[in-house]
XYZ file of C-alpha atoms in Angstrom:
672
model
C -5.033 135.917 332.768
C -1.963 133.995 331.663
C 1.218 136.053 331.844
C 4.910 135.335 331.941
C 7.084 135.615 335.011
C 8.319 139.103 335.920
C 12.062 139.711 335.519
C 12.156 143.094 337.272
C 9.928 144.845 339.802
C 9.855 148.395 341.135
C 7.330 150.568 342.958
C 6.907 154.222 341.943
C 4.454 157.027 342.538
C 2.165 158.297 339.792
C 2.633 161.628 338.029
C 0.003 162.604 335.484
C 1.205 163.418 331.942
C -1.492 165.595 330.297
C -2.764 164.704 326.870
C -1.196 166.689 324.017
C -1.201 166.595 320.233
C 2.424 165.427 320.233
C 1.995 162.433 322.565
C -1.651 161.577 321.902
C -3.267 158.604 323.643
C -0.031 156.648 323.885
C 0.900 153.917 326.359
C 4.519 155.005 326.803
C 5.737 155.998 330.282
C 8.313 158.469 331.564
C 10.579 156.681 334.052
C 13.494 157.917 336.224
C 17.135 157.224 335.207
C 17.577 154.910 338.204
C 15.077 152.505 336.641
C 17.298 152.083 333.588
C 20.321 151.400 335.800
C 18.379 148.809 337.783
C 17.164 147.195 334.558
C 20.716 146.822 333.233
C 21.926 145.338 336.506
C 19.034 142.894 336.564
C 19.657 141.872 332.911
C 23.339 141.166 333.610
C 22.376 138.898 336.507
C 19.706 137.068 334.512
C 21.866 136.586 331.387
C 21.703 137.868 327.838
C 18.335 138.924 326.460
C 16.650 139.874 323.248
C 17.049 136.456 321.629
C 20.864 136.572 321.796
C 23.082 133.556 322.398
C 26.731 132.952 323.102
C 28.814 130.537 321.075
C 32.381 129.873 322.264
C 32.238 133.056 324.308
C 31.244 135.186 321.288
C 28.024 137.193 321.223
C 25.636 136.443 318.367
C 22.451 138.361 317.762
C 19.466 136.891 315.950
C 18.396 140.276 314.667
C 18.554 140.608 310.900
C 20.426 143.676 309.652
C 18.535 146.354 307.786
C 18.566 145.867 304.040
C 19.151 148.857 301.802
C 18.847 148.628 298.018
C 21.710 151.099 297.670
C 24.263 149.369 299.877
C 25.121 145.795 300.726
C 26.934 146.683 303.942
C 25.650 145.058 307.114
C 25.941 146.192 310.698
C 28.329 144.251 312.889
C 26.444 142.879 315.884
C 29.330 140.770 317.116
C 29.932 142.958 320.191
C 26.983 143.518 322.558
C 26.234 146.938 323.974
C 24.396 147.755 327.177
C 21.098 148.222 325.344
C 21.538 144.803 323.691
C 21.208 143.257 327.153
C 17.602 144.498 327.410
C 14.639 142.983 325.569
C 13.188 145.003 322.729
C 10.682 146.470 323.130
C 10.632 147.066 326.885
C 7.166 146.058 328.102
C 6.047 146.685 331.674
C 3.001 145.401 333.527
C 1.553 148.324 335.470
C -0.438 147.339 338.574
C -1.857 149.564 341.346
C 0.165 148.970 344.502
C -3.028 148.252 346.445
C -3.506 145.070 344.356
C 0.028 143.671 344.566
C -0.780 141.341 347.460
C -3.900 139.842 345.889
C -4.283 136.689 343.824
C -3.084 136.868 340.209
C -6.588 136.922 338.777
C -7.728 139.637 341.203
C -4.648 141.839 341.025
C -4.670 141.881 337.220
C -8.202 143.248 336.998
C -6.787 146.772 336.565
C -3.372 145.848 335.162
C -2.262 147.187 331.800
C 0.861 146.651 329.722
C 2.825 149.579 328.407
C 6.256 150.666 327.192
C 8.649 153.512 328.021
C 9.297 156.732 326.119
C 12.385 157.966 327.977
C 14.259 157.619 331.268
C 14.352 161.266 332.316
C 11.577 161.613 334.878
C 11.825 162.659 338.503
C 13.313 160.049 340.814
C 10.761 157.913 342.602
C 7.967 158.911 340.212
C 6.572 157.518 336.957
C 4.997 159.805 334.375
C 1.822 158.046 333.224
C -0.474 159.377 330.427
C -3.666 160.868 331.755
C -5.969 158.502 329.883
C -4.027 155.503 331.216
C -4.394 156.730 334.805
C -8.140 157.097 334.268
C -8.241 153.575 332.846
C -6.512 152.179 335.965
C -8.505 154.455 338.324
C -5.315 156.011 339.687
C -4.914 159.430 341.269
C -1.913 161.731 341.426
C 0.606 160.362 343.948
C -0.756 156.798 344.112
C 1.785 153.973 344.158
C 2.064 151.596 341.221
C 4.056 148.412 340.767
C 6.210 148.240 337.645
C 7.101 144.747 336.392
C 9.226 143.935 333.330
C 7.598 141.074 331.387
C 7.995 139.268 328.073
C 4.857 138.913 325.956
C 4.134 136.777 322.935
C 3.707 138.414 319.547
C 0.038 138.974 318.857
C -1.750 137.336 315.946
C -5.383 138.365 316.453
C -7.318 141.040 318.353
C -11.026 141.635 318.727
C -12.020 145.219 319.541
C -15.502 146.280 320.556
C -16.538 149.794 319.523
C -18.182 151.501 322.488
C -19.339 154.533 320.450
C -22.244 153.847 318.058
C -20.970 156.589 315.714
C -17.974 154.350 314.895
C -20.133 152.783 312.182
C -20.028 156.056 310.263
C -16.228 156.242 310.086
C -15.027 155.362 306.585
C -11.888 153.214 306.769
C -11.965 152.417 310.484
C -9.615 149.447 310.187
C -6.855 151.579 308.622
C -7.282 154.229 311.324
C -6.971 151.609 314.066
C -3.916 150.109 312.378
C -2.179 153.500 312.181
C -3.108 154.346 315.774
C -1.828 151.065 317.243
C 1.320 151.164 315.126
C 2.345 154.641 316.286
C 0.916 154.892 319.807
C 0.696 151.430 321.391
C 3.164 148.706 322.286
C 1.003 146.033 323.939
C -2.664 145.150 324.362
C -4.415 143.676 327.403
C -7.848 142.071 327.517
C -10.349 144.373 329.217
C -8.557 147.691 328.699
C -10.238 150.568 326.867
C -8.469 152.330 323.989
C -9.126 155.943 323.014
C -8.659 156.541 319.282
C -8.737 160.157 318.050
C -10.533 160.660 314.721
C -9.845 163.793 312.706
C -13.006 165.835 312.332
C -14.632 164.271 315.432
C -14.441 166.221 318.681
C -14.378 163.281 321.108
C -12.119 160.248 320.565
C -13.757 156.897 319.875
C -13.596 154.239 322.599
C -12.756 150.598 321.903
C -12.705 147.788 324.443
C -10.223 144.940 323.955
C -12.568 141.935 323.975
C -10.236 139.066 323.014
C -6.604 138.500 322.090
C -4.573 135.651 320.651
C -2.410 133.782 321.579
C -2.718 135.105 325.186
C -4.590 137.697 327.233
C -1.718 140.200 326.816
C 0.261 140.474 323.577
C 3.105 142.429 322.008
C 1.974 144.264 318.837
C 5.316 145.745 317.727
C 6.536 144.508 314.309
C 3.809 141.909 313.972
C 1.075 141.167 311.443
C -1.988 141.574 313.667
C -5.443 140.773 312.306
C -8.156 142.933 313.893
C -11.888 142.215 314.125
C -14.237 145.080 315.025
C -17.475 144.431 316.892
C -19.909 147.347 316.975
C -22.253 148.416 319.758
C -25.690 146.814 319.614
C -27.748 149.829 320.672
C -27.775 153.582 320.361
C -27.990 155.980 317.411
C -25.673 155.286 314.517
C -24.031 158.127 312.658
C -24.291 156.872 309.075
C -22.274 159.283 306.967
C -23.189 157.531 303.735
C -26.887 158.115 304.333
C -26.284 161.746 305.209
C -24.038 162.398 302.225
C -26.454 161.013 299.652
C -29.659 162.449 301.147
C -30.092 165.592 299.107
C -33.616 166.073 300.439
C -32.181 166.874 303.864
C -30.210 169.754 302.384
C -26.767 168.424 303.202
C -25.555 167.785 299.655
C -25.034 170.428 296.995
C -26.567 169.412 293.675
C -26.369 171.263 290.389
C -29.465 173.276 289.616
C -30.827 173.144 293.192
C -30.450 176.111 295.546
C -30.691 175.720 299.321
C -32.022 178.496 301.564
C -30.138 178.684 304.844
C -30.094 180.828 307.986
C -26.992 181.074 310.156
C -26.220 183.129 313.251
C -22.927 184.787 314.172
C -19.944 182.416 314.417
C -22.271 179.494 313.794
C -21.961 177.417 310.657
C -23.687 174.905 308.485
C -21.815 172.245 306.533
C -22.556 170.753 303.133
C -21.064 168.010 301.001
C -20.127 168.537 297.379
C -19.142 165.767 294.969
C -17.226 167.280 292.081
C -18.379 165.466 288.910
C -15.627 163.813 286.904
C -16.904 165.354 283.665
C -16.802 168.935 285.022
C -13.601 170.958 284.671
C -14.485 173.132 287.654
C -17.316 173.841 290.069
C -18.310 177.251 291.437
C -19.899 177.342 294.904
C -22.059 180.471 295.090
C -23.498 182.023 298.251
C -26.008 184.854 297.754
C -26.575 186.763 301.009
C -30.092 188.189 301.220
C -29.747 189.758 304.665
C -26.651 189.985 306.820
C -23.239 188.632 305.918
C -21.462 185.258 306.108
C -18.206 183.531 305.186
C -17.853 180.786 302.599
C -15.097 178.199 303.178
C -14.368 174.704 301.831
C -11.879 171.883 302.372
C -11.126 168.373 301.087
C -9.793 167.046 304.389
C -11.567 168.877 307.228
C -15.153 167.687 307.583
C -16.310 170.946 309.165
C -14.019 173.642 307.727
C -13.798 176.884 309.663
C -12.237 180.315 309.436
C -8.640 179.068 309.772
C -8.918 175.386 308.795
C -9.827 175.472 305.125
C -8.480 175.087 301.602
C -10.675 177.633 299.792
C -12.188 180.755 301.393
C -14.048 183.955 300.553
C -13.776 186.696 303.199
C -15.091 189.446 300.950
C -16.733 192.543 302.425
C -20.403 192.657 303.447
C -21.083 195.034 300.558
C -20.333 192.117 298.226
C -23.506 190.153 298.616
C -22.330 187.235 296.498
C -19.525 184.943 297.709
C -17.931 182.543 295.250
C -15.426 179.663 295.435
C -13.999 178.008 292.319
C -12.903 174.372 292.779
C -11.132 172.527 289.973
C -10.147 168.863 289.663
C -6.420 169.515 289.940
C -6.973 170.982 293.438
C -8.605 167.839 294.841
C -6.891 165.067 296.782
C -4.247 163.144 294.827
C -5.816 159.780 295.735
C -8.833 160.443 293.529
C -11.458 161.506 296.088
C -13.901 164.032 294.662
C -15.636 164.962 297.950
C -15.418 168.573 299.148
C -16.775 169.825 302.487
C -18.329 173.303 302.307
C -19.267 175.467 305.298
C -21.191 178.718 305.637
C -20.159 180.607 308.798
C -22.226 183.569 309.910
C -20.495 186.916 310.501
C -23.427 189.116 311.454
C -26.037 188.398 314.122
C -28.311 186.762 311.576
C -27.704 185.951 307.935
C -30.208 184.617 305.435
C -28.655 183.330 302.236
C -28.987 180.875 299.375
C -26.229 178.471 298.391
C -25.927 176.767 295.011
C -23.300 175.401 292.633
C -22.496 176.100 289.006
C -20.748 173.430 286.933
C -17.960 174.619 284.627
C -18.337 178.200 285.814
C -15.420 179.208 283.613
C -17.755 179.187 280.636
C -19.738 182.056 282.148
C -16.664 184.251 282.291
C -16.188 184.379 278.524
C -19.293 186.382 277.736
C -19.088 188.102 274.411
C -20.473 191.618 274.532
C -21.323 193.155 271.188
C -20.534 196.827 271.054
C -21.496 199.251 268.328
C -18.676 201.007 266.614
C -18.811 204.677 267.495
C -17.229 207.406 265.468
C -14.894 209.009 267.986
C -13.288 212.318 267.264
C -9.607 212.581 266.613
C -7.402 212.107 269.687
C -5.927 215.532 269.102
C -9.375 217.040 269.786
C -9.784 215.274 273.204
C -8.958 216.745 276.604
C -8.704 214.944 279.977
C -10.959 216.061 282.806
C -8.946 216.427 286.016
C -12.008 215.796 288.203
C -13.494 212.605 286.748
C -10.648 211.478 284.446
C -12.869 211.301 281.350
C -11.705 212.206 277.833
C -13.939 214.987 276.564
C -13.904 216.703 273.133
C -12.201 220.066 273.298
C -15.304 221.857 272.008
C -17.374 220.733 275.016
C -14.592 220.575 277.612
C -15.361 223.871 279.399
C -19.033 223.003 279.813
C -18.177 219.482 281.024
C -15.675 220.768 283.589
C -18.202 223.211 285.100
C -20.956 220.591 285.350
C -18.560 217.885 286.629
C -17.101 219.987 289.429
C -20.582 221.066 290.476
C -22.143 217.572 290.663
C -19.225 215.147 291.222
C -16.642 214.801 293.964
C -13.368 212.900 293.714
C -11.725 210.921 296.536
C -8.216 212.223 297.108
C -6.860 208.751 298.053
C -8.350 206.312 295.573
C -9.599 208.668 292.784
C -13.123 207.242 293.082
C -15.907 209.509 291.740
C -19.132 210.041 293.702
C -22.174 212.231 293.382
C -21.697 215.271 295.572
C -23.702 214.930 298.791
C -24.760 211.324 298.069
C -24.906 208.602 300.735
C -22.309 206.641 298.800
C -19.829 209.499 299.139
C -20.536 209.877 302.855
C -20.104 206.142 303.521
C -16.897 205.857 301.547
C -14.166 204.413 303.799
C -10.400 203.834 303.688
C -8.392 201.490 305.920
C -5.682 203.370 307.810
C -3.426 200.292 307.829
C -3.562 199.335 304.144
C -4.894 200.592 300.821
C -8.264 198.839 300.988
C -11.361 200.997 300.480
C -15.064 200.386 300.424
C -18.228 200.990 302.386
C -18.054 202.016 306.046
C -19.880 198.783 306.965
C -16.951 196.807 305.530
C -14.477 198.177 308.074
C -15.340 195.847 310.972
C -14.952 192.709 308.892
C -11.781 193.958 307.232
C -10.124 194.853 310.534
C -11.226 191.554 312.096
C -9.740 189.322 309.404
C -6.799 191.375 308.126
C -5.538 193.397 311.093
C -6.319 191.413 314.244
C -3.290 189.593 315.750
C -3.885 185.912 316.442
C -1.766 182.905 317.397
C -1.733 179.261 316.341
C -2.172 176.312 318.685
C 0.889 174.574 317.261
C 4.064 174.669 319.322
C 6.416 176.332 316.814
C 8.807 179.259 316.937
C 6.511 181.440 314.824
C 3.046 180.886 316.244
C 1.885 184.558 316.369
C 0.471 186.149 313.219
C -0.650 189.633 312.270
C -4.057 188.567 310.985
C -6.468 185.681 310.645
C -5.689 185.472 306.930
C -2.004 184.867 307.671
C -2.943 182.264 310.282
C -5.198 180.502 307.754
C -2.327 180.434 305.238
C -0.062 178.964 307.931
C -2.648 176.286 308.753
C -2.927 175.367 305.061
C 0.823 175.053 304.427
C 3.404 174.887 307.236
C 1.468 174.159 310.418
C 2.361 170.803 312.056
C -1.345 170.320 312.812
C -2.295 170.623 309.145
C -4.221 167.570 307.960
C -2.857 165.631 305.007
C -3.670 162.401 303.237
C -0.569 160.253 303.703
C 0.737 158.863 300.430
C 1.687 155.591 302.154
C -1.027 154.730 304.705
C -3.741 156.869 302.964
C -5.082 158.060 306.330
C -5.966 161.652 307.186
C -3.270 162.616 309.692
C -1.501 165.799 310.928
C 1.618 166.351 308.862
C 3.833 166.999 311.907
C 6.825 169.357 312.124
C 9.027 170.020 309.130
C 11.660 167.341 308.609
C 15.314 168.308 308.927
C 16.563 165.277 307.000
C 17.940 166.195 303.569
C 16.456 163.079 301.938
C 12.989 163.848 303.310
C 13.221 167.423 302.085
C 14.264 166.339 298.586
C 11.429 163.777 298.452
C 8.922 166.354 299.723
C 8.010 164.304 302.800
C 6.677 165.749 306.030
C 7.169 164.187 309.444
C 4.246 161.744 309.251
C 5.046 160.599 305.713
C 8.721 160.223 306.626
C 7.706 157.918 309.479
C 5.325 155.893 307.314
C 7.831 155.714 304.465
C 10.588 154.389 306.726
C 8.533 151.350 307.724
C 9.723 148.156 306.027
C 7.900 145.440 304.120
C 9.106 142.201 302.602
C 9.887 142.181 298.889
C 7.861 139.504 297.120
C 10.759 138.673 294.791
C 13.934 138.687 296.874
C 12.306 138.442 300.370
C 14.419 141.362 301.610
C 13.131 144.027 304.019
C 12.710 147.244 302.036
C 11.552 150.668 303.157
C 8.126 151.558 301.798
C 9.472 154.820 300.390
C 12.087 152.854 298.428
C 9.802 150.134 297.091
C 9.555 151.713 293.623
C 13.338 152.097 293.380
C 13.828 148.543 294.635
C 11.393 147.109 292.090
C 13.043 149.110 289.297
C 16.311 147.442 290.267
C 14.667 144.050 289.796
C 13.337 145.196 286.423
C 16.767 146.418 285.357
C 18.363 143.126 286.377
C 15.724 141.202 284.450
C 16.223 143.469 281.454
C 20.009 142.949 281.541
C 19.452 139.217 281.874
C 17.144 139.276 278.834
C 19.648 141.264 276.786
C 22.448 138.797 277.621
C 20.191 135.772 277.248
C 21.125 133.056 274.744
C 17.829 132.188 273.005
C 16.424 128.731 272.477
C 17.337 127.030 269.187
C 13.617 126.650 268.482
C 12.606 129.681 266.398
C 9.051 129.437 267.758
C 10.285 129.935 271.358
C 11.710 133.013 273.127
C 12.984 131.376 276.315
C 16.592 131.061 277.446
C 18.667 128.176 276.121
C 19.395 125.359 278.563
C 22.290 122.944 278.708
C 21.284 120.064 276.375
C 22.571 118.659 273.045
C 19.796 120.206 270.944
C 20.319 123.749 272.308
C 16.687 124.002 273.426
C 15.159 125.516 276.547
C 13.966 123.238 279.330
C 10.349 123.453 278.115
C 11.111 122.558 274.489
C 13.591 119.813 275.403
C 11.121 118.126 277.758
C 9.461 115.851 275.128
C 12.872 114.604 273.970
C 14.273 113.724 277.379
C 14.676 110.071 278.342
C 16.611 108.153 280.933
C 18.056 105.673 278.428
C 21.798 105.436 277.910
C 22.550 107.250 274.641
C 26.242 108.252 274.483
C 26.296 108.962 270.720
C 22.872 110.761 270.689
C 21.499 108.428 267.962
C 18.254 107.823 269.845
C 17.881 111.546 270.542
C 18.178 112.402 266.832
C 15.652 109.667 265.955
C 13.153 111.190 268.420
C 13.757 114.615 266.884
C 13.221 113.247 263.332
C 10.040 111.470 264.391
C 8.654 114.592 266.079
C 9.412 116.833 263.085
C 7.908 114.406 260.580
C 4.738 113.936 262.653
C 4.409 117.696 263.105
C 4.746 118.449 259.379
C 2.433 115.666 258.194
C -0.244 115.462 260.922
C 0.055 118.792 262.763
C -0.115 119.809 266.410
C -3.869 120.431 266.555
C -3.646 123.928 268.064
C -6.046 126.526 266.653
C -3.531 129.314 267.376
C -0.622 127.639 265.575
C 1.006 129.650 262.758
C 4.088 127.468 262.261
C 4.965 127.062 258.569
C 6.605 123.689 259.352
C 3.384 122.313 260.871
C 0.366 120.908 259.060
C -2.019 122.575 261.507
C -0.262 125.927 261.138
C -0.534 125.762 257.326
C -4.259 124.984 257.570
C -4.847 127.887 259.999
C -2.986 130.301 257.720
C -4.940 129.095 254.692
C -8.328 129.489 256.410
C -7.530 133.047 257.568
C -6.218 134.308 254.199
C -7.616 134.505 250.710
C -4.798 132.467 249.141
C -4.934 128.709 249.658
C -2.032 127.116 251.547
C -1.617 123.366 250.959
C -0.370 120.957 253.638
C 2.981 119.179 253.302
C 3.247 115.688 251.911
C 5.479 113.067 253.481
C 8.136 113.576 250.800
C 8.120 117.384 251.277
C 8.325 116.950 255.021
C 11.306 114.622 254.718
C 13.042 117.083 252.409
C 12.637 119.877 254.957
C 13.933 117.639 257.742
C 17.229 116.786 256.028
C 19.021 120.174 256.567
C 17.994 120.214 260.237
C 19.218 116.678 260.930
C 22.486 117.332 259.051
C 23.098 120.356 261.277
C 22.778 118.087 264.348
C 24.970 115.297 262.840
C 28.138 116.391 264.765
C 26.375 115.264 267.947
C 27.040 111.611 267.010
C 30.758 112.027 266.237
C 33.781 112.161 268.491
C 35.253 114.591 269.262
C 32.054 116.625 269.029
C 32.598 119.991 267.315
C 30.670 123.083 268.395
C 27.303 123.689 266.744
C 26.015 127.103 265.716
C 22.417 126.708 266.895
C 21.456 130.148 265.555
C 21.889 128.897 261.951
C 19.611 125.873 262.443
C 16.159 126.582 261.019
C 14.288 124.556 263.675
C 10.579 125.237 264.170
C 8.924 123.151 266.893
C 5.370 123.735 268.008
C 5.157 124.621 271.683
């Protein structure tokens, strides 16, 4: 392994940093403050770093200032600060202390290269991510050697996928790019990377097989090309085959119902492709025995009770569950795939799932009713028991029969047959106004009145019910999955941004990070934030538009380019055939070339089939062939007569002093 010479060395003891959603599988360490002090002292002894030089005792940095399309101000780097004395980024070679006395090739067998997150750890200890300690086979309290090194910028990396299911991941290259950009600083040949994939329980493993230009590279702010080599053996999780195999019962197709059986808290997932020609799709679950939940999501591959976009938690007495999905609720990037899950609520549920295209049409069912001759409203009386309007002549008889056979609920005014099972099983929630069958109470209390908490680390992580938690997970939760508008990856949105610009642009934490990355403008070669690319390009368009509005046109009426500096007032393209290196102070030769070109054009033509120039023989022939009226070509005498006004307009070019010429009044038509 070829590495550069170490500029700083220190030995510390390991402290494990557990994996969390905030840090992820990063390679950044937590070092003590004394390490930063020692680094600064070492940098002062070794001279200026970070590509800086001194000229006549003055500090000059090679770093280009950040370009903003709204301001032309640049940061003054003339005076170095303490952090300017350190290389950026800080890259350390981490080696187990037991290998420090071995040969370079032997001691680097377990060496990795990493960066630092902050200098706030306990003195004498280094906080190392758990996955990195497992990679180096370190235990809590082991000694490690920390060496500051400089690595070359990487140009190429070859990663070998150790999990066969990596073949089934859609845009694996984009996921790896986002992971390395946000979590890693350097790569080392032989190390194993753990890449979390949303929707997959275990992270995917990738081994660094080869790197260029050296065995350890810096991947910060570099255009790194990545090749992926897949495992040769083992089962392959091919999502495309699963998604399009309707015979296996994993895809919902119109007109085909699927019989399913699910147990309690167990689910079965399906894939639904919303057709482009359908305004909406209804997912229908008919429960034959037992009860289940119906949930769906565009982002989560296996949606559950709290991680979903659409849900139906209706009571067990409602045997049919229904979700309506319309096109305007799908992902903004144009994906029409929806993941549907059926989660069992009772011990065993047998049901049938199907879809109905354009279900809105079934709602507008016209019911023909016969016109009945109702008595006058003055002759109607309202029954206090059942609430029906009864004719006054039959009211007494109705009241006696109604009170004998019907009973009214005092809380919801529902009417039941006296002594019926329906009346005995009628139930009211003591915490809200919901009513229904007594069998609905357990499900209602479980989803609407059971306190739960979210796994996100926020101030308000406790909720009064699962429904409120599900709403939190769909909207404000930092762990909510989104499709980033910039990198187009499925990522957690992160905590709410406190920056006013991010709030006005509607950006969450992940999109704010992605949007603040810079790319090079193809026109002006300036570094522009990705979130400001549209504004930056509009500025170029406005400048071009202003330039076009203030443009002085070419004297050739057949051309729309900008006039150049030449005697004929033509653009550079039109003046090209008339240019010569001969000495012509009075422009006589130039006017002769112009007269010859005009005469040849009007008598012989240019030969272009698209020409429509009225002062060209070819243009006159093309116009005559495409119209009913015949257009004759010009004779030599007619051509000479048309040339005279043009040449007279250019006559001042051969006189001294030369007066100004109004090129706009010259009726010059040259074929391009």
